[in-house]
Short mmCIF file of C-alpha atoms and ligand atoms in Angstrom, two decimals:
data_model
loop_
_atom_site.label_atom_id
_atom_site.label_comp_id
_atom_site.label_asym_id
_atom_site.label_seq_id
_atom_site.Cartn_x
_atom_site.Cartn_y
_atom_site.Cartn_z
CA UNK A 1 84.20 123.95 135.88
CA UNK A 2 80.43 124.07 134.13
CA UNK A 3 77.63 122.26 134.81
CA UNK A 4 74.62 121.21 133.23
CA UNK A 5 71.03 121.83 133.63
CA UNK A 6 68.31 119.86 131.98
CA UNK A 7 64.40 120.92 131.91
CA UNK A 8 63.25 117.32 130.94
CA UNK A 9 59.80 116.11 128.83
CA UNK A 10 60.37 118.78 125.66
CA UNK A 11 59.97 116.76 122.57
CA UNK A 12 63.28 117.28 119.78
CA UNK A 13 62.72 117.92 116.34
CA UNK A 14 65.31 118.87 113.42
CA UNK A 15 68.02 117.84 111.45
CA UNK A 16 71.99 117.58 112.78
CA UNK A 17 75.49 116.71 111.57
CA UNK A 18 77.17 113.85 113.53
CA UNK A 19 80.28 115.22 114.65
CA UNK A 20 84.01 113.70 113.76
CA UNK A 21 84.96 110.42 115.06
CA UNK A 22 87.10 111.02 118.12
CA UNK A 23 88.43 107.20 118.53
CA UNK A 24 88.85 107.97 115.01
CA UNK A 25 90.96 111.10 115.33
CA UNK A 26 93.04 110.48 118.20
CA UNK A 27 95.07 107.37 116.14
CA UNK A 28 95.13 109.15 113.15
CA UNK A 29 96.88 112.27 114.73
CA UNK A 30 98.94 110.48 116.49
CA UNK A 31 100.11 108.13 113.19
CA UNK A 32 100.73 111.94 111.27
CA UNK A 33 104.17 112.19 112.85
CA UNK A 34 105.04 109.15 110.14
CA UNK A 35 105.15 111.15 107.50
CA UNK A 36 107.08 114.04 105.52
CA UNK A 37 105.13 117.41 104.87
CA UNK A 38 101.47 118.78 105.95
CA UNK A 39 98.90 116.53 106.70
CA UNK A 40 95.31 118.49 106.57
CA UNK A 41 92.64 116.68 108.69
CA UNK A 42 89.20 117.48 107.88
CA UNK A 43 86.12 117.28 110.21
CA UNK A 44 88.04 116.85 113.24
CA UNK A 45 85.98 117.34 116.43
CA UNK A 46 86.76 120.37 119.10
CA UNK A 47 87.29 118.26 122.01
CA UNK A 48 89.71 118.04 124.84
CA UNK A 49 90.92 114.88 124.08
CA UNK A 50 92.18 116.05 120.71
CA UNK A 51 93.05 119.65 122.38
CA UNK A 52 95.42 117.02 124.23
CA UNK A 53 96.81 115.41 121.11
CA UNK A 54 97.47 118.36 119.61
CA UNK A 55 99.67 119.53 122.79
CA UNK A 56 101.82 116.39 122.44
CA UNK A 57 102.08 116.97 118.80
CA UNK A 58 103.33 120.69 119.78
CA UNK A 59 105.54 119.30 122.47
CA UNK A 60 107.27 117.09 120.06
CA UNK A 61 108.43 119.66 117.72
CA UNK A 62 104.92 119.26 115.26
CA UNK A 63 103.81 122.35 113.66
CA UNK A 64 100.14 122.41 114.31
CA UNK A 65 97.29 124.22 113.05
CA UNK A 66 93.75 124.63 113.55
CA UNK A 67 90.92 126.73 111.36
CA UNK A 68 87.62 125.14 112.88
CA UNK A 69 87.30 121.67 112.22
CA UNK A 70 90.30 121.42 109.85
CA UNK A 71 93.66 120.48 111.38
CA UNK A 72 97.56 120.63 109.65
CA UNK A 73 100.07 118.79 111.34
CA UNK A 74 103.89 118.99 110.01
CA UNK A 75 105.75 116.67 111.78
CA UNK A 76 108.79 116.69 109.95
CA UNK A 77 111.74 116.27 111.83
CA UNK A 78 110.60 116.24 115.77
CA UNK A 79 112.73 117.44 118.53
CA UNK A 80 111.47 115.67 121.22
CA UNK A 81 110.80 111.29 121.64
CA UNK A 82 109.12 111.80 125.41
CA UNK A 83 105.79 112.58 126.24
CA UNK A 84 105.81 114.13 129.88
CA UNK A 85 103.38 111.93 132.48
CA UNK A 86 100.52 114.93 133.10
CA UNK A 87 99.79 114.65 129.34
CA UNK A 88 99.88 110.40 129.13
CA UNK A 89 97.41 110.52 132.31
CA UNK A 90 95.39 112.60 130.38
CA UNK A 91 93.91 110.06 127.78
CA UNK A 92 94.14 106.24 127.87
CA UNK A 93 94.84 107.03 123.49
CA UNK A 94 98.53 108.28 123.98
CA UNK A 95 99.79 104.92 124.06
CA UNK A 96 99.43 105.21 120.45
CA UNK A 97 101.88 107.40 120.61
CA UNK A 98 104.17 104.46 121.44
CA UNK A 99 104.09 102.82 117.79
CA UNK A 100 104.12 106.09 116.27
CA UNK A 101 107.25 107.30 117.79
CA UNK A 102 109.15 104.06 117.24
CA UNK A 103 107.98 104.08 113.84
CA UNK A 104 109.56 107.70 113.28
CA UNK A 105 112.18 107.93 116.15
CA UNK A 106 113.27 104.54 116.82
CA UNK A 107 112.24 105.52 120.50
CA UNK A 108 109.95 106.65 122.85
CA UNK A 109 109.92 107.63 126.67
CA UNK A 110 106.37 107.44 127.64
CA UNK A 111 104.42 106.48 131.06
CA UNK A 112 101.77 104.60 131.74
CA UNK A 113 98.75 106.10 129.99
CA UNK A 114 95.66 107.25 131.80
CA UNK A 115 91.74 107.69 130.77
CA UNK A 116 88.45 106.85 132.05
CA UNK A 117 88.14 104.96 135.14
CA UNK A 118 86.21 101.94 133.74
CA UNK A 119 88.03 98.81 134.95
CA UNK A 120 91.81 97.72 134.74
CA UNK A 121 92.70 99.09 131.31
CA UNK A 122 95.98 97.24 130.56
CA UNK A 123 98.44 97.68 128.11
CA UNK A 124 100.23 94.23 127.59
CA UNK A 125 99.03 93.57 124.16
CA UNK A 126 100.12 96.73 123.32
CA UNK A 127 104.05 95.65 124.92
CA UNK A 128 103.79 92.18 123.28
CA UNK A 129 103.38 93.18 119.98
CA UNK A 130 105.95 95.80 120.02
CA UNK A 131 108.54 93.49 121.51
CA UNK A 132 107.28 91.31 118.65
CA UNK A 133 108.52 93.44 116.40
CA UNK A 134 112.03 94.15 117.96
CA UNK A 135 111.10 97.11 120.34
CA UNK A 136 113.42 96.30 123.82
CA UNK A 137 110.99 97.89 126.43
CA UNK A 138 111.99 98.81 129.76
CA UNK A 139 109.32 99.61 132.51
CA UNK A 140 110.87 101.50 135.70
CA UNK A 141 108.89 103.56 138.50
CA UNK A 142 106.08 104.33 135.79
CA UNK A 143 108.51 104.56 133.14
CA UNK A 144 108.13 103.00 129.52
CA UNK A 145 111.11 103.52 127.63
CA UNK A 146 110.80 101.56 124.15
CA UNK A 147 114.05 101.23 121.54
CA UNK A 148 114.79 100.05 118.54
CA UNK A 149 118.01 101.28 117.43
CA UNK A 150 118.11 99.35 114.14
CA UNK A 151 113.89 99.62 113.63
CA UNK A 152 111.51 97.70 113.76
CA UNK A 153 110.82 94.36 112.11
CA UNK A 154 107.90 92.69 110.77
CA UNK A 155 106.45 89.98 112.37
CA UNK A 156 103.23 87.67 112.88
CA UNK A 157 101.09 88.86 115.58
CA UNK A 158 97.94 86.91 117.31
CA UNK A 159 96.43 89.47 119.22
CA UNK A 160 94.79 86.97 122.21
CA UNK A 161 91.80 89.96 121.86
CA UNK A 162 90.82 92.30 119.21
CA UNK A 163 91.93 95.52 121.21
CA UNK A 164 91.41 98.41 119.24
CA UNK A 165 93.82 100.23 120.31
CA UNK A 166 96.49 97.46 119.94
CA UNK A 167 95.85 97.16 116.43
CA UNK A 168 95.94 100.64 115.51
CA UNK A 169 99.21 100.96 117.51
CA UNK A 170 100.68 97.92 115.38
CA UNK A 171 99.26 99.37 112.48
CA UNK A 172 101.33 102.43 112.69
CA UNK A 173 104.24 101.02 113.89
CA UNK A 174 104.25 98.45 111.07
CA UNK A 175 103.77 100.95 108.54
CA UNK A 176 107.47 101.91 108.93
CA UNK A 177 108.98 98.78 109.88
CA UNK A 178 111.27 96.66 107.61
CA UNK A 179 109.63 93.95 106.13
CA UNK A 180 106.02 92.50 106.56
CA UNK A 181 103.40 92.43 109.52
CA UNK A 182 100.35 90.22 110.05
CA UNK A 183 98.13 90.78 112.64
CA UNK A 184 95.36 87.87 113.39
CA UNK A 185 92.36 88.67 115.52
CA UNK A 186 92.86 92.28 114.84
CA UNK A 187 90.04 94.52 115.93
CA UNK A 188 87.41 95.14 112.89
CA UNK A 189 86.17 98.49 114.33
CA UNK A 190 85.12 101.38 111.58
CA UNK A 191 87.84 103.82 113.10
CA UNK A 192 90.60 100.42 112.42
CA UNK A 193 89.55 100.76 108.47
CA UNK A 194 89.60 104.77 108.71
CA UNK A 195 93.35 104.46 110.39
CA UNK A 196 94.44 102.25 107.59
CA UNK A 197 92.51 104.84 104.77
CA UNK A 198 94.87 107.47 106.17
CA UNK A 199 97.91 105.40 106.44
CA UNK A 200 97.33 104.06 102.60
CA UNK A 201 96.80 107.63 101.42
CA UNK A 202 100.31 108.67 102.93
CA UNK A 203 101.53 105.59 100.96
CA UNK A 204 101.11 102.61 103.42
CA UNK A 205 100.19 99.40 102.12
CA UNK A 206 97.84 98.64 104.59
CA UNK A 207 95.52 95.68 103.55
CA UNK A 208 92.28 93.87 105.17
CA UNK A 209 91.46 96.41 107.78
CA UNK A 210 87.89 95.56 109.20
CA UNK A 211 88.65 91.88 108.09
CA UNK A 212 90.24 90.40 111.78
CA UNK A 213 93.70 89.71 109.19
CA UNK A 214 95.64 92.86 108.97
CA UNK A 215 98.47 93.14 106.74
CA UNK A 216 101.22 95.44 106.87
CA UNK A 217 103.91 95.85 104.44
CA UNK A 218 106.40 98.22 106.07
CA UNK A 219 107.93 101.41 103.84
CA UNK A 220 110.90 103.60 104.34
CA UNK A 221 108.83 106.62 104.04
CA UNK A 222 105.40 108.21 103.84
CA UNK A 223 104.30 111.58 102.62
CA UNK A 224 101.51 113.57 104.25
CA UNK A 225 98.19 113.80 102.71
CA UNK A 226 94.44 115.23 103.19
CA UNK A 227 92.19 113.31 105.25
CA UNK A 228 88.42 113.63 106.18
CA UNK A 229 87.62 111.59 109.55
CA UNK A 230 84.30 109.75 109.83
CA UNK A 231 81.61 110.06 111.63
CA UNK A 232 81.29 108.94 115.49
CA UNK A 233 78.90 106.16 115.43
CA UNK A 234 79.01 106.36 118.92
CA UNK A 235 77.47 110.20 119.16
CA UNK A 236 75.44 108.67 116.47
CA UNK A 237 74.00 106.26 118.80
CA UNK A 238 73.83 109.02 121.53
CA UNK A 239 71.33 111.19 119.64
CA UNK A 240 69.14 108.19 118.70
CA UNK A 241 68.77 107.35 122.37
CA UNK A 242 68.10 110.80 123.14
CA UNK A 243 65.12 110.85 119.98
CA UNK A 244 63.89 107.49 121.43
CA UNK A 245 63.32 108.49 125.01
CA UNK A 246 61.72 111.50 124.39
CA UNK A 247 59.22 109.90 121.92
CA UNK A 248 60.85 112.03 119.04
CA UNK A 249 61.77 112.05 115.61
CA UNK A 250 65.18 113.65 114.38
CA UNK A 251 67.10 113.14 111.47
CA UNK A 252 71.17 112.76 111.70
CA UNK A 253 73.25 113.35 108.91
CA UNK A 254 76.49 112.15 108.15
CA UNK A 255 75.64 108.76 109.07
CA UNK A 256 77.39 105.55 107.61
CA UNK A 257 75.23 102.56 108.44
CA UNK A 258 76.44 99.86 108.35
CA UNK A 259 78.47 101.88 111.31
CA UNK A 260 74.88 101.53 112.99
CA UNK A 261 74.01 97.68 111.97
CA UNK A 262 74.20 96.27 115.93
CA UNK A 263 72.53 99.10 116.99
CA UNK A 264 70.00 100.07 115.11
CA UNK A 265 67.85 96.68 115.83
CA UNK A 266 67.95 97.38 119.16
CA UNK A 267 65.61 100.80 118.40
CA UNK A 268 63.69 99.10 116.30
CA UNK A 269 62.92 96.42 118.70
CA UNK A 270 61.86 99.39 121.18
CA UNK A 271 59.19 100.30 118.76
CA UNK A 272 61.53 103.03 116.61
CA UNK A 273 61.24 103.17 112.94
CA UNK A 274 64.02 104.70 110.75
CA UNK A 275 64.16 105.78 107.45
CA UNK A 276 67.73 106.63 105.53
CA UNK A 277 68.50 108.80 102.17
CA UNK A 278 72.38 109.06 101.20
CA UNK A 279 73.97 109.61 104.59
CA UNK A 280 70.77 111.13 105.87
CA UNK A 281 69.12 109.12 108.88
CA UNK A 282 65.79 109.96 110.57
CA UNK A 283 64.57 108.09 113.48
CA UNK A 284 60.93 108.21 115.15
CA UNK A 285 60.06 106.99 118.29
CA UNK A 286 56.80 105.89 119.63
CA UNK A 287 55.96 108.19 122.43
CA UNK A 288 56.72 105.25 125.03
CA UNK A 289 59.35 102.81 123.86
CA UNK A 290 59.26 99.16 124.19
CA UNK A 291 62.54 97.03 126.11
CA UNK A 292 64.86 97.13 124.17
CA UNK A 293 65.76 93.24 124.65
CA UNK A 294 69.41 91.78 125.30
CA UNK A 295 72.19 94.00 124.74
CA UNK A 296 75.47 91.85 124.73
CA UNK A 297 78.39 94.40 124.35
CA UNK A 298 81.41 92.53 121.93
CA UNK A 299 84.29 93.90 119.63
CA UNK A 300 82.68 94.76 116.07
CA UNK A 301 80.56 93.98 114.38
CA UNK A 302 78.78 93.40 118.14
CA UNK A 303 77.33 96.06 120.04
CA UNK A 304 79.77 98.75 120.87
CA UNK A 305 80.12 99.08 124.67
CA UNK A 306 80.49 102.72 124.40
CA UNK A 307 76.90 102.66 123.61
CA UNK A 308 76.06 100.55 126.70
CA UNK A 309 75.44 103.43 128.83
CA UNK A 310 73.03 105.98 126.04
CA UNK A 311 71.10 102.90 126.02
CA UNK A 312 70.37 102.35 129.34
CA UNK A 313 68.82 105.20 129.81
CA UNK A 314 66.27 104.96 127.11
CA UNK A 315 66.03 101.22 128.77
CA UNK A 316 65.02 103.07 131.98
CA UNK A 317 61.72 104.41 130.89
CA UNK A 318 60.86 101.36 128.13
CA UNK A 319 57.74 99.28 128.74
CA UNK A 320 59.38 95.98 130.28
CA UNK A 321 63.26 94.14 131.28
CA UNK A 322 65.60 95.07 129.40
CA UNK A 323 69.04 92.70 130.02
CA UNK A 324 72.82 94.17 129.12
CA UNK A 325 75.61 92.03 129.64
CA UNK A 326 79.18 94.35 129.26
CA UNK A 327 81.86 91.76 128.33
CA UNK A 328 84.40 94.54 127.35
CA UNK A 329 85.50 96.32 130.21
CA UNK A 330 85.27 95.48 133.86
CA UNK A 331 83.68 98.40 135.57
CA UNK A 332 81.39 100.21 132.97
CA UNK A 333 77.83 100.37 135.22
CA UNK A 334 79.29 103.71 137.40
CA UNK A 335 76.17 105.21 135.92
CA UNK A 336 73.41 103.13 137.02
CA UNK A 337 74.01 104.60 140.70
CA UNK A 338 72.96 108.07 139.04
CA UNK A 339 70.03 106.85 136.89
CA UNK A 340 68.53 104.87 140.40
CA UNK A 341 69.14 108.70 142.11
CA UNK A 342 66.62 109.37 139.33
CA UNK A 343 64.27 107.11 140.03
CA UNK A 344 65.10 104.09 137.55
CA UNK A 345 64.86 100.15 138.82
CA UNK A 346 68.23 98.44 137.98
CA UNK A 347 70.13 95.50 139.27
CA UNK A 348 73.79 95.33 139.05
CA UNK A 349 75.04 91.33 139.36
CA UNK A 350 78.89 91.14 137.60
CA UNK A 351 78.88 91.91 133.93
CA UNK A 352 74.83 91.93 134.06
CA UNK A 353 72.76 94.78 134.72
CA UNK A 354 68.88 94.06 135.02
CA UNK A 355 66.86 97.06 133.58
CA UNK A 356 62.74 97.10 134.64
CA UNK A 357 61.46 100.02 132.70
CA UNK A 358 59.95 102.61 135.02
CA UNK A 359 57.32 104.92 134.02
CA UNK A 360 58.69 108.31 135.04
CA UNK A 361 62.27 109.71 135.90
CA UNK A 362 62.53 112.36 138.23
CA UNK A 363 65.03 114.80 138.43
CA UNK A 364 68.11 114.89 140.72
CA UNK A 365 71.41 116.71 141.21
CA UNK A 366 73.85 113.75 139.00
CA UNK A 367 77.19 113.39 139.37
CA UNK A 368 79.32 111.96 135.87
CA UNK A 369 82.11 109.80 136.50
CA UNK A 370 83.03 108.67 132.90
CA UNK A 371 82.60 109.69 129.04
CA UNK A 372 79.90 108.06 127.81
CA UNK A 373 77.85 107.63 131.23
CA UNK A 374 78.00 111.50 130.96
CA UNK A 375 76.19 111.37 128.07
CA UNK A 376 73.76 108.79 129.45
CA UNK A 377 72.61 110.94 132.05
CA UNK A 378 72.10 113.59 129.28
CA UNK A 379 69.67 111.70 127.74
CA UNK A 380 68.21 110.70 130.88
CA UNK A 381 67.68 114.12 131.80
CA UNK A 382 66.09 114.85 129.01
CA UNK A 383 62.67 112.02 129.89
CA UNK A 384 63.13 113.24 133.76
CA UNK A 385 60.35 115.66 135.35
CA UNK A 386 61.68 118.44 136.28
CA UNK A 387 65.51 120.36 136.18
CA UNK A 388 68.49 117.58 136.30
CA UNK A 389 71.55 118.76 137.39
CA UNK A 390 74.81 117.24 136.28
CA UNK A 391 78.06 118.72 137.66
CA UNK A 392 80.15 118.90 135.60
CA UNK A 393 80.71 119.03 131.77
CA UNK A 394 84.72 117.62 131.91
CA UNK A 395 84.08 113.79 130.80
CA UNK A 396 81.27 115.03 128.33
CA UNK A 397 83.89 117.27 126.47
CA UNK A 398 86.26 114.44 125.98
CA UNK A 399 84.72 113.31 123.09
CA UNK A 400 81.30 115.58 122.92
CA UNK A 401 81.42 118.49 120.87
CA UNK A 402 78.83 120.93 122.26
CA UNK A 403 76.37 118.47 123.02
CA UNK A 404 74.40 120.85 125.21
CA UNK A 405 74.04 123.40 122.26
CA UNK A 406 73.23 120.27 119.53
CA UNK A 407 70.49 119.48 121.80
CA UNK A 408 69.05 122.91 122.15
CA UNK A 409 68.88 123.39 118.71
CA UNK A 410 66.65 120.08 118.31
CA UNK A 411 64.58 122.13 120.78
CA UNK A 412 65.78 120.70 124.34
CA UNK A 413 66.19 122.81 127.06
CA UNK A 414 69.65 122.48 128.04
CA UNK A 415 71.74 125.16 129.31
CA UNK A 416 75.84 125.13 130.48
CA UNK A 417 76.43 126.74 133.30
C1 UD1 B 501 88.87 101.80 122.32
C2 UD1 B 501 88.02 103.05 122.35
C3 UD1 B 501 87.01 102.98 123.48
C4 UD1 B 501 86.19 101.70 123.39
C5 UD1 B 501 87.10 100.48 123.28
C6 UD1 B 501 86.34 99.19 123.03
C7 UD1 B 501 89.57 104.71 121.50
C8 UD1 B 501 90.36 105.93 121.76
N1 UD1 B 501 88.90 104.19 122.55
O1 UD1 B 501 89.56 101.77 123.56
O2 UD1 B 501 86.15 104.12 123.38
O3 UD1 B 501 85.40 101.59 124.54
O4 UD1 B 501 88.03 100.65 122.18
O5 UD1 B 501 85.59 99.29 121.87
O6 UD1 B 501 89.51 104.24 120.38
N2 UD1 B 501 92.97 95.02 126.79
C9 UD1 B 501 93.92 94.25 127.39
N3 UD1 B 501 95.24 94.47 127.07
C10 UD1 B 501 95.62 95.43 126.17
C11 UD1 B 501 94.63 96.20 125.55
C12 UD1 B 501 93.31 95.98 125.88
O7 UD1 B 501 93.62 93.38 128.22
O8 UD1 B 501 96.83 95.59 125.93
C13 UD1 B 501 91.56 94.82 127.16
C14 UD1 B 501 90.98 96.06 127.85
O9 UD1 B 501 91.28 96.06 129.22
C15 UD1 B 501 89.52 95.92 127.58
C16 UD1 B 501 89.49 95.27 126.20
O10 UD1 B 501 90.78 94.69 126.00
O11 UD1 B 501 88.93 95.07 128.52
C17 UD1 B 501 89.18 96.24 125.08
O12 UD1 B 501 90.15 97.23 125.03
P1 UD1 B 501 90.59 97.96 123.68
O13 UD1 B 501 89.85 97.40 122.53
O14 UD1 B 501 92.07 97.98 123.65
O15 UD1 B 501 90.05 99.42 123.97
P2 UD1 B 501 90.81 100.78 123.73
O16 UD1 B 501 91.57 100.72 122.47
O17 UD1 B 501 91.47 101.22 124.99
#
C-alpha cells in the first residue's frame, strides 16, 4: 500500500495533458462486447478501475490488449455471461455490464455492484428500465440474474432522475434491442454524448445524447471501430483547484469547455482569470483567493458533485463563507473531517456544508476514504505548512493517473511512498 507525502506552499508552474475520461471509459469498455471485431480505444487512462474492466473483459472470453494508453478489445463470441462478486464489489460501473451483456448474451449473472462509500447508491432505475425492456430479473442472496431469451424490446423510458449510469446502461442495451427506445430525463453528462459517439461509430443510431431525450433505434449488429475518449473534466477541475490554492498559474491542455461552463465561474468568482487557445486552458490565481460563493451540486449542465470535494479545499483557505449544498449523493462530506484535522473551519448541517475561509492549513497525517475526497486532500496539502501525510494512494488511483508525478512536474513537492 503507498502513501503520500506533501511539502505544502511551493507555487506550480507548466503546462499538462488532462488525462482520459474514466466515467468516460468504464461505459464505453463495457458497451465494446456489442460488437464484431477489434475495437482500438485511444487515450484511455492507467487506472485501477479500468485495470478492473479490463479483467472482466478477460474473464468473459474478450481478447484484450494494452500498448500505453491505447486499448483493443475483441469481444467476439464470449464464453462466459457472469461476472464473479470480488470483481462487481470492485466498482459501482460494472452494473453497466448488465445492459451490455443482455444486449450481446441475452443474459447476465451479476451481483450487486460495489464502489465508493458515498451514500446508498441504488440500482432500481437501472432494474426498471431493463424490465422495461423485457429483461425478467431475479434478485436472490445478492444475486442478479437478468434474461431475455427472445431479446430485448424497445420501449419508452422516464427515468424519475437523470442517473448517469442508468442512461448509459439503457443506451447500450437499446442499441441491440428490437425496435425503438426513448429515454426522457436522460442524464446530459459529456461522457452520455461520448458513449453514444462510440456506439454511432460501431453503427448505432443513437440520437439526442446531451439533450435529456435519448433515442435509440435498436440494430441486429454492430462492428467495432476506433475510438479516442475525452478528457476528464473532473481531473480538469482537480488541477484548477490545485493552481487556485496555491496562488498559481498553469495551463491544461486537452480541455473541452464547455465541459468546464459550471465550473469555471466559480474560479473566476474566487478572483482566477483564465485564458483559452484551441483546447489549451491556462488559469491564474491571485495569490489569496476570494469565496468562491454557492456551490449547488445538480446533474449537467449543474455543478458536477465530483468536483464538490477539489473545491472545498481551495474554499478552505479563500477570503470569506463559502456555501455547498450536495443534492446528488447522500454522504459526500467524509472529507471535511480531514480538512478540520488540518486546521480548516467547516460546518456540516444535512446536504449543507458551511465553509469560513481560514488563513493557513497546517499539516496532518490524513486519512482518504473516497475518490475524489482523495484528491481534495491533495490539493489541500499542497496550501498546508509543512509535510501532509495521506495514507494511502488506493481511492486516488481509481480514477487518478499519476497524480503525484503530474504535480511534481508543475513543480510540487509530492512524493509516493
Ligand atoms: C456517475 C459517475 C460518478 C458521479 C455520478 C453523478 C461514473 C462511473 N460515475 O455515477 O462519478 O458522481 O455519475 O454525476 O460515471 N440513483 C438511484 N437509482 C439508480 C441510480 C442512481 O436512486 O438506479 C441515484 C444515486 O443514488 C445518486 C443519484 O441517483 O443519488 C446519481 O447517481 P448516478 O447519476 O446514477 O451516478 P452513477 O452513474 O453511479
Amino acid at each position: 500500500m503507498s502513501r503520500l507525502l506533501i511539502e505544502g506552499g511551493r507555487t506550480l508552474r507548466g503546462e499538462v495533458k488532462v488525462q482520459g475520461s474514466k466515467n468516460s471509459a468504464l461505459p464505453i469498455l463495457a458497451a465494446s462486447i456489442l460488437s464484431k471485431g477489434e475495437n482500438v480505444f485511444y487515450n484511455c487512462p492507467l487506472l485501477s478501475d479500468i485495470d478492473t474492466s479490463v479483467k472482466i473483459l478477460r474473464y468473459l472470453g474478450a481478447k484484450v490488449n494494452r500498448h500505453g494508453h491505447t486499448l483493443t478489445v475483441d469481444a467476439f463470441d464470449l464464453s462466459r455471461d457472469d461476472i464473479p462478486a470480488d470483481m462487481m464489489r470492485q466498482m459501482r460501473s460494472s452494473i453497466i455490464f448488465a445492459g451490455a451483456l443482455l444486449g450481446s448474451k441475452g443474459k447476465a449473472r451479476l451481483t450487486f455492484p460495489g464502489g465508493c462509500e458515498i451514500g446508498p447508491r441504488p440500482i432500481d432505475l437501472h432494474l426498471s428500465s431493463l424490465r422495461r425492456m423485457g429483461a425478467l430479473i431475479k434478485e436472490r442472496h445478492g444475486q442478479l440474474i437478468f434474461e431475455a431469451p427472445k431479446g430485448l424490446k424497445g420501449a419508452e423510458i422516464a427515468l424519475s432522475f437523470p442517473s448517469v449510469g442508468a442512461t448509459e446502461n439503457i443506451m447500450i442495451a437499446a442499441s441491440r434491442a428490437k425496435g425503438t427506445t426513448v429515454i426522457t430525463n436522460a442524464a446530459r453528462e459529456p461522457e452520455v454524448i461520448d458513449l453514444a459517439d462510440y456506439l454511432n461509430k460501431c453503427g448505432a443510431c443513437v440520437y439526442g445524447a446531451g439533450d435529456g431525450t435519448v433515442v435509440i433505434d435498436g440494430k441486429e449488429s454492430l462492428s467495432a471501430t476506433a475510438h479516442s475518449i475525452m478528457a476528464d473534466r473532473i481531473v480538469a477541475a482537480t488541477l484548477m483547484s490545485a493552481a487556485a490554492i496555491t496562488g498559481s498559474e498553469i495551463v491544461l491542455e486537452s480541455v473541452v469547455k464547455s465541459h468546464l461552463d459550471a465550473i469555471i465561474p466559480c474560479f473566476k468568482q474566487a478572483g482566477c482569470e483564465f485564458e483559452f487557445s484551441g483546447s489549451k486552458m491556462k488559469i491564474s490565481a491571485p495569490e489569496k483567493v476570494r469565496s468562491l460563493g454557492l456551490l449547488r451540486t445538480s446533474p449537467f449542465p449543474g455543478f458536477p458533485t465530483d468536483a464538490q470535494a477539489p473545491l472545498m479545499a481551495v474554499a478552505s483557505v479563500a477570503d470569506g463563507i463559502t456555501v455547498f449544498s450536495e443534492n446528488i449523493f447522500e454522504n459526500r462530506y467524509k472529507h471535511v473531517g480531514e480538512f478540520i484535522r488540518l486546521g480548516a473551519d467547516i460546518k456540516v448541517e444535512g446536504k449543507v456544508a458551511v465553509v469560513e475561509g481560514v488563513k493557513k492549513l497546517y499539516s496532518a497525517p490524513l486519512c482518504a476514504k473516497d475518490l475524489r475526497g482523495s484528491a481534495a486532500l491533495v490539493v489541500a496539502g499542497l496550501a498546508a505548512e509543512g509535510t501532509t501525510e495521506i495514507d494511502t494512494t488506493e481511492y486516488l488511483e481509481r480514477g487518478y493517473e499519476d497524480l503525484d508525478v503530474v504535480l511534481k512536474n508543475l513543480g510540487a513537492s509530492v512524493s509516493k511512498i
